[in-house]
Short mmCIF file of C-alpha atoms and ligand atoms in Angstrom, two decimals:
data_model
loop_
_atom_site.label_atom_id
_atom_site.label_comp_id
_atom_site.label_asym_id
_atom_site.label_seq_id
_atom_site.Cartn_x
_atom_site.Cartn_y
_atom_site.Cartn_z
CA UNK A 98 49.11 -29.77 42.40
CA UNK A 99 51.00 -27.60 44.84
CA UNK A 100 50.15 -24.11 45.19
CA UNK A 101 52.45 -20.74 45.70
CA UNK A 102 51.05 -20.30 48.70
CA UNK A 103 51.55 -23.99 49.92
CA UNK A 104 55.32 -23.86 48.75
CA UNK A 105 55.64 -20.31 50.45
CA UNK A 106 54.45 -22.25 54.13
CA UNK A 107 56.52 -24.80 53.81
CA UNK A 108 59.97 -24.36 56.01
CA UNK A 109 62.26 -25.58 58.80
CA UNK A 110 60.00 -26.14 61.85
CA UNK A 111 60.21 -23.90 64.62
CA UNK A 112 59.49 -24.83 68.43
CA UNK A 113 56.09 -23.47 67.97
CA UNK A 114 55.91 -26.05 65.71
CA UNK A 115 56.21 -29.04 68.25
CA UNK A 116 52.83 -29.28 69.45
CA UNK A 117 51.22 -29.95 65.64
CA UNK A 118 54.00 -31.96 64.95
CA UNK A 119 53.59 -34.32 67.85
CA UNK A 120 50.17 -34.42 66.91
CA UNK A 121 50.45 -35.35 63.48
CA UNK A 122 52.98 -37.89 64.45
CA UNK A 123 50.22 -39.78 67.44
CA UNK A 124 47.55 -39.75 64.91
CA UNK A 125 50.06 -41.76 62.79
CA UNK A 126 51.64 -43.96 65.00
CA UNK A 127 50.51 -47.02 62.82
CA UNK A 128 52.62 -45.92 60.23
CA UNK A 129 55.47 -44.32 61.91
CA UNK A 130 55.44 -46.39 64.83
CA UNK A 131 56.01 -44.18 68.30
CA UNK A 132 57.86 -40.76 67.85
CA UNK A 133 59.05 -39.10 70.98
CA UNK A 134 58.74 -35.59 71.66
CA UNK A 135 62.35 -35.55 72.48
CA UNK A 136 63.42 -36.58 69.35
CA UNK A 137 61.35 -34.18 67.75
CA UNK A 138 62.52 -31.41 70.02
CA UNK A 139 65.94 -32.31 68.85
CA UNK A 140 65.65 -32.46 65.63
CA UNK A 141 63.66 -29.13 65.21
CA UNK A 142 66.88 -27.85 67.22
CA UNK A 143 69.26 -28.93 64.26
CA UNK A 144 67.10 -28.05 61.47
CA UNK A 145 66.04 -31.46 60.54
CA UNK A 146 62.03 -30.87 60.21
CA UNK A 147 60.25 -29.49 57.47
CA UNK A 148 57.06 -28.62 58.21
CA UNK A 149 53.93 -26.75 56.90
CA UNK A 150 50.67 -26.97 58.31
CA UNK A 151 49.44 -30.07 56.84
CA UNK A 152 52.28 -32.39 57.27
CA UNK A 153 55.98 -32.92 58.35
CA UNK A 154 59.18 -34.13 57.06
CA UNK A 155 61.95 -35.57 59.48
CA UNK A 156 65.11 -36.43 58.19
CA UNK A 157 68.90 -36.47 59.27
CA UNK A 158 72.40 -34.81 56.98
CA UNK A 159 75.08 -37.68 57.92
CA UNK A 160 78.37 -37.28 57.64
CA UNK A 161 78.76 -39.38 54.59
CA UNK A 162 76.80 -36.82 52.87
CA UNK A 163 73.58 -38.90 52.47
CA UNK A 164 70.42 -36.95 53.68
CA UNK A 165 68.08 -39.93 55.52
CA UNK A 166 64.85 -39.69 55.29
CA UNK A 167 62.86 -40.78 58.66
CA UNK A 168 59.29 -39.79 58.61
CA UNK A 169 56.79 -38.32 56.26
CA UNK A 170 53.53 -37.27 57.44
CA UNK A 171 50.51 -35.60 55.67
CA UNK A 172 46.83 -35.06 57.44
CA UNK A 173 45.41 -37.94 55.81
CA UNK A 174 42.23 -34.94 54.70
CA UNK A 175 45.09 -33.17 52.82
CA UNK A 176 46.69 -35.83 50.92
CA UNK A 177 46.47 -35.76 47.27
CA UNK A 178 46.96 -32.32 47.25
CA UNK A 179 50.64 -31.83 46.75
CA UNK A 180 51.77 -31.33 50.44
CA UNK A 181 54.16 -34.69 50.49
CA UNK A 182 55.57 -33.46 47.08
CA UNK A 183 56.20 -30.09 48.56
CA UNK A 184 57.88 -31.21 51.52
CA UNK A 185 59.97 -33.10 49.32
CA UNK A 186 61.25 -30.65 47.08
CA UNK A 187 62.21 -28.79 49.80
CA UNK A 188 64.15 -31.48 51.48
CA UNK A 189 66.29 -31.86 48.47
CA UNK A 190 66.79 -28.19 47.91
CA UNK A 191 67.78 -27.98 51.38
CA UNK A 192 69.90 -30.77 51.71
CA UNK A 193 71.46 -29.84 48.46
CA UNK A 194 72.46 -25.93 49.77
CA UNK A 195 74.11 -28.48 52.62
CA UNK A 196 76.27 -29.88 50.38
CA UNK A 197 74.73 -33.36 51.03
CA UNK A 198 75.49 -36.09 47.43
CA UNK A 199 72.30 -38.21 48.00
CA UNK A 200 68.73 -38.22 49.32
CA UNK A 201 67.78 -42.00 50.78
CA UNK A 202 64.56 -43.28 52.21
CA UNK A 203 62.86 -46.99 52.45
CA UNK A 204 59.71 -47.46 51.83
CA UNK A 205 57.04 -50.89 52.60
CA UNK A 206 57.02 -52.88 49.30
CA UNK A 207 53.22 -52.98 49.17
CA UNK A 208 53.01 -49.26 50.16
CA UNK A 209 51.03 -46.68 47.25
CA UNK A 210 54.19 -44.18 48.33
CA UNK A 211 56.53 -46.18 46.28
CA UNK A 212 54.85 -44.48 43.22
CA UNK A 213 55.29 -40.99 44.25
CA UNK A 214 59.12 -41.52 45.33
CA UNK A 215 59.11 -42.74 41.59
CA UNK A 216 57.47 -39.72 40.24
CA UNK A 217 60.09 -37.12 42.42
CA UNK A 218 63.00 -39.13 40.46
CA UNK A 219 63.92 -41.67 42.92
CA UNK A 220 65.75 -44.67 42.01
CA UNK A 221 65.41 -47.84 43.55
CA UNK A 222 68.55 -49.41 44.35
CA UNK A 223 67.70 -52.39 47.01
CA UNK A 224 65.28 -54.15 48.61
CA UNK A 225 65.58 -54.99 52.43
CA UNK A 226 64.09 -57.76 54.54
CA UNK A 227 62.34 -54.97 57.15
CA UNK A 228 60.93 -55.58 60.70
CA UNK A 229 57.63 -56.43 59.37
CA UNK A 230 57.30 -56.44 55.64
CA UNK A 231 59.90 -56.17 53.26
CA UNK A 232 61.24 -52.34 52.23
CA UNK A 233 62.33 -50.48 49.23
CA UNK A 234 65.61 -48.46 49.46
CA UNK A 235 65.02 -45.75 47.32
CA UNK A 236 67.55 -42.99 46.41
CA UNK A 237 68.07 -39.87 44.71
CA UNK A 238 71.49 -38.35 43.55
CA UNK A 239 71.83 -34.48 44.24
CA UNK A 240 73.32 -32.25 41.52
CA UNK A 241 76.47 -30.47 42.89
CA UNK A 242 75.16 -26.75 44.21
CA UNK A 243 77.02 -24.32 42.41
CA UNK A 244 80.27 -22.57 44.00
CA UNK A 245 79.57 -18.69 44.75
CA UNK A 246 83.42 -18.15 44.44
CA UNK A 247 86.03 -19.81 41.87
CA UNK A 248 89.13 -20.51 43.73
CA UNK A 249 92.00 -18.94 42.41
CA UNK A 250 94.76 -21.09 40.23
CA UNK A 251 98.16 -18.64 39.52
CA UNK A 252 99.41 -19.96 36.34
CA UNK A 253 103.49 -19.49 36.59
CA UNK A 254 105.12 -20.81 33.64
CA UNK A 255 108.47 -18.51 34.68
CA UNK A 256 111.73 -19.50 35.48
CA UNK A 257 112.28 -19.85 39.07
CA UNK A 258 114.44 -17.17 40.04
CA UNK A 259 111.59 -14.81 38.03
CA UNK A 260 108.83 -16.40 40.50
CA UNK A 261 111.10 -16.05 43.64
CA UNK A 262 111.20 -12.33 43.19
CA UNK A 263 107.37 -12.11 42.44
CA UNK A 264 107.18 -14.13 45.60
CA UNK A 265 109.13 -11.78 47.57
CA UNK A 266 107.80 -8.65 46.49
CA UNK A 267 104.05 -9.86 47.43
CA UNK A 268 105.45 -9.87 50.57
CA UNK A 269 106.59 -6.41 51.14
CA UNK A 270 103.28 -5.59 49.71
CA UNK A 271 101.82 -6.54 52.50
CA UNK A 272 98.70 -7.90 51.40
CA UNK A 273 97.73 -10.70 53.81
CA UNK A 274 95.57 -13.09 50.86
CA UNK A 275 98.08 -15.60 49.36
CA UNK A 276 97.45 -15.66 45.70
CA UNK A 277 100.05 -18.24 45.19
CA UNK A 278 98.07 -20.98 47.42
CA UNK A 279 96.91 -22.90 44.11
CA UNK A 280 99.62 -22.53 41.13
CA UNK A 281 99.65 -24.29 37.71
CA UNK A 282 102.77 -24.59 35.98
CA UNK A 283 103.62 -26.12 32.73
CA UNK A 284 107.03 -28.55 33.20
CA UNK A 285 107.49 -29.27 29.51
CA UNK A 286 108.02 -25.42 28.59
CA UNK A 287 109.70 -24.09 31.43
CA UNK A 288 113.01 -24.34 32.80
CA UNK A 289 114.18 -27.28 36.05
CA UNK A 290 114.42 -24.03 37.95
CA UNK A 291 110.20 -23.48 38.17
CA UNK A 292 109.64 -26.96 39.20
CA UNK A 293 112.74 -26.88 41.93
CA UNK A 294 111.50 -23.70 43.16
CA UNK A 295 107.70 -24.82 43.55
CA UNK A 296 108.46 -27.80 45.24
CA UNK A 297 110.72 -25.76 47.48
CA UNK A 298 107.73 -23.28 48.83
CA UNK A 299 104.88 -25.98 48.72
CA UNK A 300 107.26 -27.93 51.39
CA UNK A 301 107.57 -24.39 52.78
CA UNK A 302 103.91 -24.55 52.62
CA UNK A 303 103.19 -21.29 51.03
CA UNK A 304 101.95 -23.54 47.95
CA UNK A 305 99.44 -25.90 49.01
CA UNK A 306 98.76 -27.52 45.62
CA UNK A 307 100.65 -27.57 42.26
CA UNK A 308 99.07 -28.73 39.23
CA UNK A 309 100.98 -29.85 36.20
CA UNK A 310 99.82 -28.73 32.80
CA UNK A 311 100.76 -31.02 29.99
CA UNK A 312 102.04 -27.93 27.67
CA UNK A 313 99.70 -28.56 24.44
CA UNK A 314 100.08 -25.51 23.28
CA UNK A 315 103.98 -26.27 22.35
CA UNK A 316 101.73 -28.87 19.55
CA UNK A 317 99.37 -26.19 18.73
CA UNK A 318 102.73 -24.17 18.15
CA UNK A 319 104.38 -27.06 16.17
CA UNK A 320 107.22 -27.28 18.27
CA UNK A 321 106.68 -30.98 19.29
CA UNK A 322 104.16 -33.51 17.61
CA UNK A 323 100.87 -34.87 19.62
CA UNK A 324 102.67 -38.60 20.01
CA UNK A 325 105.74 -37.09 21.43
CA UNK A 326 104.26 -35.12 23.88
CA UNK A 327 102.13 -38.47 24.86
CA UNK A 328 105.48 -39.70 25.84
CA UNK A 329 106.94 -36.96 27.39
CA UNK A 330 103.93 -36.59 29.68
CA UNK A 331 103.53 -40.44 30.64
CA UNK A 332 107.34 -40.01 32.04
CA UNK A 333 106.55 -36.51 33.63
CA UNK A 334 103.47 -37.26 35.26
CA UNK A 335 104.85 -40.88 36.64
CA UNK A 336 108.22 -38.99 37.85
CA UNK A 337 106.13 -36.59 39.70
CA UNK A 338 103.73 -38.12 41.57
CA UNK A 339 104.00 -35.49 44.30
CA UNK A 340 101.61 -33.49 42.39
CA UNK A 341 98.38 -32.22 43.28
CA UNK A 342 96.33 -31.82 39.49
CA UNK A 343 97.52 -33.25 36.17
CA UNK A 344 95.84 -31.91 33.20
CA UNK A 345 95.26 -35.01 30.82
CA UNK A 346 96.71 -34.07 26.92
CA UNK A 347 94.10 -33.01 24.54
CA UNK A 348 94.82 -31.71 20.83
CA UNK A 349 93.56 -28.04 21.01
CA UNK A 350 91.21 -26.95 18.11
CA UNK A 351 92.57 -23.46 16.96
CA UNK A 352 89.79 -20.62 15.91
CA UNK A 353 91.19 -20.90 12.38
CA UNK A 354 90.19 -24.71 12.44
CA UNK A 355 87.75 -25.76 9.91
CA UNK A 356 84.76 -27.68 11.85
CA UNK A 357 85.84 -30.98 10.24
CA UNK A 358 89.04 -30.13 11.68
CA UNK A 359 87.39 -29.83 14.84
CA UNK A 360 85.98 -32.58 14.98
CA UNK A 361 88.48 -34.59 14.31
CA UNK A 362 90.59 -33.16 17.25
CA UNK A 363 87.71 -33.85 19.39
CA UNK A 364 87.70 -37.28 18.86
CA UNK A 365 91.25 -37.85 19.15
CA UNK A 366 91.26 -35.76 22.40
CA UNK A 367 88.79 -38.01 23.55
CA UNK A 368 90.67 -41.43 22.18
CA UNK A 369 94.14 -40.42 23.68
CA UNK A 370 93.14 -38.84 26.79
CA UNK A 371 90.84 -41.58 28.06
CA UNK A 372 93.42 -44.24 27.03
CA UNK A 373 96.22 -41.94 28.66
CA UNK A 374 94.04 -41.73 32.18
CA UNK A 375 93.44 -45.47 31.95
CA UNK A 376 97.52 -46.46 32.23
CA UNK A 377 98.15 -43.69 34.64
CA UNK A 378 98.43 -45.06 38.30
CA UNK A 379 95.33 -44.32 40.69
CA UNK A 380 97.08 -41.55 42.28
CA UNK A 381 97.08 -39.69 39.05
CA UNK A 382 94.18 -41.03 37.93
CA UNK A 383 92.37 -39.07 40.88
CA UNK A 384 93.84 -35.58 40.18
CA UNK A 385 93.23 -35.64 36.60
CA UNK A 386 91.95 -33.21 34.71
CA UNK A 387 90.70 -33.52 31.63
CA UNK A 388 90.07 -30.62 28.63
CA UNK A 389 86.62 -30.34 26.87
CA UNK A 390 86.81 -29.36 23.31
CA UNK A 391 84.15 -28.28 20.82
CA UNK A 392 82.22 -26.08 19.08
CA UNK A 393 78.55 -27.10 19.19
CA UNK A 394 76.60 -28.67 22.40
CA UNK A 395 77.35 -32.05 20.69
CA UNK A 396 81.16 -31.69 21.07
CA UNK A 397 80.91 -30.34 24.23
CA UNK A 398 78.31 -32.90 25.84
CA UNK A 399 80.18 -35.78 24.08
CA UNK A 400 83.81 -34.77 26.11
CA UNK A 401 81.94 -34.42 29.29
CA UNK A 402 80.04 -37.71 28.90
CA UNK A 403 82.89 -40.09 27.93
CA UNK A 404 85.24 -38.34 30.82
CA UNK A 405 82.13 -39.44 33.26
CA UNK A 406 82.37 -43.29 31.84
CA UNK A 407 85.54 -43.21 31.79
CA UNK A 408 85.97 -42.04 35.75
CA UNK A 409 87.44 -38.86 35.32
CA UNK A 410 86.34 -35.99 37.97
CA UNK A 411 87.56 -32.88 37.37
CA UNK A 412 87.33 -31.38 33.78
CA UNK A 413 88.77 -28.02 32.31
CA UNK A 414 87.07 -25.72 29.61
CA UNK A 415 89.75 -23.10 27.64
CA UNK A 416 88.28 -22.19 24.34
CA UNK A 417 87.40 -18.71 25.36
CA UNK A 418 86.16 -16.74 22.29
CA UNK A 419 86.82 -13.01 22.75
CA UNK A 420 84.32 -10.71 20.97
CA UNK A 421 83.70 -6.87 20.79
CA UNK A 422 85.45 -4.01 19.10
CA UNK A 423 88.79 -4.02 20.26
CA UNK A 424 90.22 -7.61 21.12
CA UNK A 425 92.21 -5.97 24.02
CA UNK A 426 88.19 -5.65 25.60
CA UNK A 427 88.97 -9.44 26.12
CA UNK A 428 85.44 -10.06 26.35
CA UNK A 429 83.87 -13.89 26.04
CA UNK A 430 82.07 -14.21 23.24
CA UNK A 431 78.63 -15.07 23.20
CA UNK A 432 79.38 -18.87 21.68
CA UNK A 433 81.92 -19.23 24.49
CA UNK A 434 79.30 -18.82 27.14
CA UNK A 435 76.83 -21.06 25.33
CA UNK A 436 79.26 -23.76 25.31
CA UNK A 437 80.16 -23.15 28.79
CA UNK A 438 77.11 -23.60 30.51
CA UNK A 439 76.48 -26.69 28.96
CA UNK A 440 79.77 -28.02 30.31
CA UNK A 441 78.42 -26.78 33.97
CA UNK A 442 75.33 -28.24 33.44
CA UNK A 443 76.60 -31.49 32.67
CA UNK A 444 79.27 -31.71 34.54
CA UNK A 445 77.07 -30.58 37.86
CA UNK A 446 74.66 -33.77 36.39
CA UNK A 447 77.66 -36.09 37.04
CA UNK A 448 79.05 -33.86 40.47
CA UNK A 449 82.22 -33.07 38.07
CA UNK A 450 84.25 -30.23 39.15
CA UNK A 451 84.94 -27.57 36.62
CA UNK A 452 88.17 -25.63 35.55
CA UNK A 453 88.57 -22.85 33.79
CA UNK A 454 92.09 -22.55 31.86
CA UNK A 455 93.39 -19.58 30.71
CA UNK A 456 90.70 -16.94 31.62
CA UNK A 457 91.31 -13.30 30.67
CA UNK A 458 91.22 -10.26 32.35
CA UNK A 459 88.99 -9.75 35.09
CA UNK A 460 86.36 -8.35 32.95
CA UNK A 461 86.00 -12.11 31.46
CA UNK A 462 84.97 -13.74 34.48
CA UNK A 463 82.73 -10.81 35.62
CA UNK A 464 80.89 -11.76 32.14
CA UNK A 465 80.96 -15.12 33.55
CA UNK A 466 79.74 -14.08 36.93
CA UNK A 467 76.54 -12.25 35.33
CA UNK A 468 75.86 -15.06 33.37
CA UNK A 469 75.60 -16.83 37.09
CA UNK A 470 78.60 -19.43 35.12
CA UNK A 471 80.93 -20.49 38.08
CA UNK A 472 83.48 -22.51 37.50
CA UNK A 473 85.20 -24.39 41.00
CA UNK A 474 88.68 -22.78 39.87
CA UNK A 475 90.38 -20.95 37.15
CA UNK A 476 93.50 -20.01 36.24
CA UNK A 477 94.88 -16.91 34.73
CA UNK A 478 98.17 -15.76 32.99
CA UNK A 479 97.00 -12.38 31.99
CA UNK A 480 98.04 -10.69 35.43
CA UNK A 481 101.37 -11.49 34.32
CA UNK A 482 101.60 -11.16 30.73
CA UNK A 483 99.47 -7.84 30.88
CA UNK A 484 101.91 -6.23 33.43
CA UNK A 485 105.11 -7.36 31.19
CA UNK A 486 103.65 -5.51 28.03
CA UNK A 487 103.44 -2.65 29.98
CA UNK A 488 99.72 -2.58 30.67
CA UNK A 489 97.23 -3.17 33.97
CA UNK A 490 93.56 -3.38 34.60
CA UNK A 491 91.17 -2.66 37.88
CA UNK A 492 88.64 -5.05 39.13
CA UNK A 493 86.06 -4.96 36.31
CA UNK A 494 88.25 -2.77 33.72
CA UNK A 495 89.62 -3.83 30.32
CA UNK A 496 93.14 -3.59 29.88
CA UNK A 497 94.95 0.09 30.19
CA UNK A 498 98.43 0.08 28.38
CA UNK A 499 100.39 2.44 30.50
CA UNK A 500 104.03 2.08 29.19
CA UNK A 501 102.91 4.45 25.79
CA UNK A 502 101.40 7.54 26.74
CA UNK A 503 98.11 6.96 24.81
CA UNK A 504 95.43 9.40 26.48
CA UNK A 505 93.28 10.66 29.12
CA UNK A 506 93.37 7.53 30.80
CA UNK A 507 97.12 6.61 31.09
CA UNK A 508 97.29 10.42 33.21
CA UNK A 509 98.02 10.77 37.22
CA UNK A 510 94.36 11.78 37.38
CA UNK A 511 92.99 9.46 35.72
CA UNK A 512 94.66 6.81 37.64
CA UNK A 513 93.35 8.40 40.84
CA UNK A 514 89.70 8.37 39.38
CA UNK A 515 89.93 4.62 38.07
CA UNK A 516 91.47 3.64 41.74
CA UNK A 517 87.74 5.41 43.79
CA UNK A 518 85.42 4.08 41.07
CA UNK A 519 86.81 0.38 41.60
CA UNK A 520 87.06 0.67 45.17
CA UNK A 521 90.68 -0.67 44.70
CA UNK A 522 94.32 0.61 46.09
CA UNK A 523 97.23 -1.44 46.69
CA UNK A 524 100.73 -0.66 47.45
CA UNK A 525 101.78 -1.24 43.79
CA UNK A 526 99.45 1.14 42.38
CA UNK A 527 100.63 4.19 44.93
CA UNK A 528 102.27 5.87 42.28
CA UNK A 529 101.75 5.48 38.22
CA UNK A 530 106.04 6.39 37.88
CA UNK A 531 106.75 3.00 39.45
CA UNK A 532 103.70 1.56 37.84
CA UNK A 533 104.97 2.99 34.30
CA UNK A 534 108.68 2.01 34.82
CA UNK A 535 108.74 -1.23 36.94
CA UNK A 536 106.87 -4.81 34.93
CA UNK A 537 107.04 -6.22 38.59
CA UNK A 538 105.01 -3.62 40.08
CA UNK A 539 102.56 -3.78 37.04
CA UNK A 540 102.36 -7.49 37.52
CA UNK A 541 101.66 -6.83 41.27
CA UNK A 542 99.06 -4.47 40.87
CA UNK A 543 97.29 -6.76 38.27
CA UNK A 544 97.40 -9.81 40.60
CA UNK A 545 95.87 -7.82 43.64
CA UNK A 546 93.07 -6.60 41.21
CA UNK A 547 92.03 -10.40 39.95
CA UNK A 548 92.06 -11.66 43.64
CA UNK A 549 89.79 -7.86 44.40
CA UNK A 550 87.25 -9.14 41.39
CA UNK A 551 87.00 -12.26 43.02
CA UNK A 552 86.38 -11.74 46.32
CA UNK A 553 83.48 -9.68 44.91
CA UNK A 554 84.34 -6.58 47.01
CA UNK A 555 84.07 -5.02 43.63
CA UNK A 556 81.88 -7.08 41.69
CA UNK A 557 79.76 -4.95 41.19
CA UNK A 558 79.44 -5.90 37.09
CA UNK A 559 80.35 -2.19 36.11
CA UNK A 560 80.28 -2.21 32.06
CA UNK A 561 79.69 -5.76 31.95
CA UNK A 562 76.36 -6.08 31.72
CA UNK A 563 75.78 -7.82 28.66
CA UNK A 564 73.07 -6.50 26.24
CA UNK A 565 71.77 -9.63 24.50
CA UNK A 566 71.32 -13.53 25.69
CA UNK A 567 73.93 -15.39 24.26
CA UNK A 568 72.85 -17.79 21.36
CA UNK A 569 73.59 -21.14 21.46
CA UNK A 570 72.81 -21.62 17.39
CA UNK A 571 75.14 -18.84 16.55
CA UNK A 572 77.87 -21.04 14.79
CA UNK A 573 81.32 -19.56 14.54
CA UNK A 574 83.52 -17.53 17.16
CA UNK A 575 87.48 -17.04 17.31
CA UNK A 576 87.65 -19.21 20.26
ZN1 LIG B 74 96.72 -1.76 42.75
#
């Protein structure tokens, strides 16, 4: 069994290192046939020995993101002892924080070492001829490392015109970021205008991607039935194939569902948006994303697991539960989380990407962010609805409705005070007249402070700590 102290020694060699591991490498020529000190040299110069004091591990990052391994060595007096397993581990951690998909090594057929590549999770996928004796290829799929940052998604279901001016007045802000870089806009609900004027910046190349939604909540809303917007979307998505995402169309369980209910729209997401992705042309089929619904593990595991068979890649997870005293809070409930992580978990089992739709304000995904849950991207509408009811938040704040003069916190000074303890300013927020009277401005300012919260400037978590562990038995939620 490794010890502490064992794992604690083991680390990148060093040039210090050289000498031992030239040794070790002599005394083992039998087995690793002749290593040259050059090679070592070079490959301690680009990070590609692990070493501890016992043994060595050599191995090489290609570009095709499989980590090679080339030579394993372990003082033949220290074997046994959990050295090899050590170096190992660390290899794959490593190679793992270096983005790399897949560990391979080959191995003699008639070598004991087969057993312990076994034991580490290995997976034997071939069996080669060899110089000498036959070998064992032997490989080990990495789980995804998880993003630090989400990349932000604007969700602009406007008309065009409406966007243009947004556009516009970002740019007298003066703010250098480009929020708009990623946008997600729903064709079914809005006007021609919002598509025409999309397509019209990402040739610009202010928009780099555009993802289609397919507008399920017009079903949820009864305005069209689940068939017709089937059809509706197999003509969209086909006339459109420009497009950069195209979210697959689920039937979206509503928090006054009954869990039979639920289940049932599980399983016909599932049926209609695997068969949907299966007559879609590979160019779709490749920027598809598709929704996970439920409301136990089951539900959730089940969406994730059928997407993976089926061949989807990216997935999306919306059925954010808010909980606390006053819904404006807008914080996840504790059920939401639960179900969340279990679609990152999964989905980082398969090297899925993950998508958050419809995320709050930014104290939602600071909840997320303590709970170490990062999704790859999300998407947001709240920036914009918020500022057209009249109300803005700060990095890490709830909601503040400014348009009714409700209290202490709606004043000039208060403003001021909200502005140091965030560490935020912007030129929309210079003055709370023009952030009282104008819904652009408000919409400005609320935009600036979700790209603030996730940059992490001010992520520092203030009243968002949560109290208690989330639950994953707790049944219920108003997701
Ligand atoms: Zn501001």
């Amino acid at each position: 069994m490794p010890t502490k102290s064992l794992e604690s020694m083991v680390g990148l060699a060093k040039v210090e290192d050289l000498p031992r591991i030239k040794a070790l490498a002599d005394a083992h020529r039998q087995e690793l046939g002749f290593v040259n000190r050059a090679t070592l040299a070079a490959a301690i110069n680009s990070d590609e020995i692990l070493c501890c004091l016992q043994g060595f591990l050599h191995f090489h990052h290609r570009r095709d993101k499989i980590s090679t391994l080339y030579h394993l060595c372990v003082s033949p007096e220290y074997r046994r002892q959990g050295v090899g397993r050590s170096l190992v581990t660390l290899w794959e951690e490593h190679s793992r924080t270096c983005s790399m998909e897949t560990l391979r090594l080959k191995c003699p057929l008639d070598s004991e070492a087969n057993g312990f590549y076994w034991r580490l999770g290995f997976t034997r996928v071939a069996i080669e001829p060899g110089k000498h004796r036959p070998l064992v290829v032997w490989e080990k799929k990495l789980p995804e490392a998880t993003p630090s940052h989400p990349k932000f998604v604007a969700s602009l279901s406007a008309g065009g015109s409406d966007i243009k001016r947004l556009f516009e007045l970002w740019d007298i802000g003066g703010d250098p970021r480009n929020p708009f870089q990623d946008v997600l806009t729903s064709p079914l609900a809005c006007p021609a205008s919002t598509m025409t004027y999309l397509r019209h910046e990402k040739e610009k190349g202010r928009i780099k991607e555009i993802w289609l939604d397919c507008g399920a909540y017009q079903v949820q809303q009864g305005k069209i039935t689940y068939e017709e917007l089937l059809d509706k979307l197999d003509q969209l998505y086909r006339d459109n194939q420009w497009a950069d995402g195209y979210v697959l169309p689920d039937s979206v369980p509503l928090s006054t569902d009954s869990d039979q209910l639920v289940e049932y729209k599980v399983r016909e997401t599932l049926y209609y948006c695997t068969r949907f992705f299966q007559t879609m042309p590979a160019y779709i089929q490749e920027r598809a994303i598709a929704p996970v619904h439920g409301r136990t593990p089951e539900q959730i595991s089940r969406c994730l697991e059928t997407y993976n068979q089926t061949g989807i890649t990216t997935v999306g997870f919306g059925s954010w539960g808010t909980s606390g005293p006053n819904s404006s809070v807008n914080m996840l409930s504790q059920e939401s989380l639960a179900m969340f992580s279990t679609v990152l978990d999964i989905a980082s089992e398969h090297r899925m990407k993950v998508h958050c739709f419809g995320i709050g304000s930014p104290s939602s995904f600071n909840r997320l962010r303590s709970h170490k849950l990062i999704p790859h991207t999300l998407d947001s509408t709240t920036w914009w609805k918020a500022g057209g009811f009249g109300a803005i938040f700060f990095p890490n704040t709830a909601q503040i409705q400014l348009t009714k003069r409700r209290g202490i916190e709606t004043t000039k000074i208060a403003l001021e005070q909200l502005k140091k303890t965030t560490n935020h300013s912007c030129s929309f927020c210079q003055s709370i007249e023009k952030l009282r009277t104008s819904r652009n401005y408000r919409i400005m300012h609320n935009l600036t402070a979700w790209l603030d919260t996730l940059a992490g400037e001010n992520g520092k978590e203030i009243n968002v700590t949560p109290t208690t562990e989330y639950n994953l038995r707790k049944s219920g939620g108003d997701s």
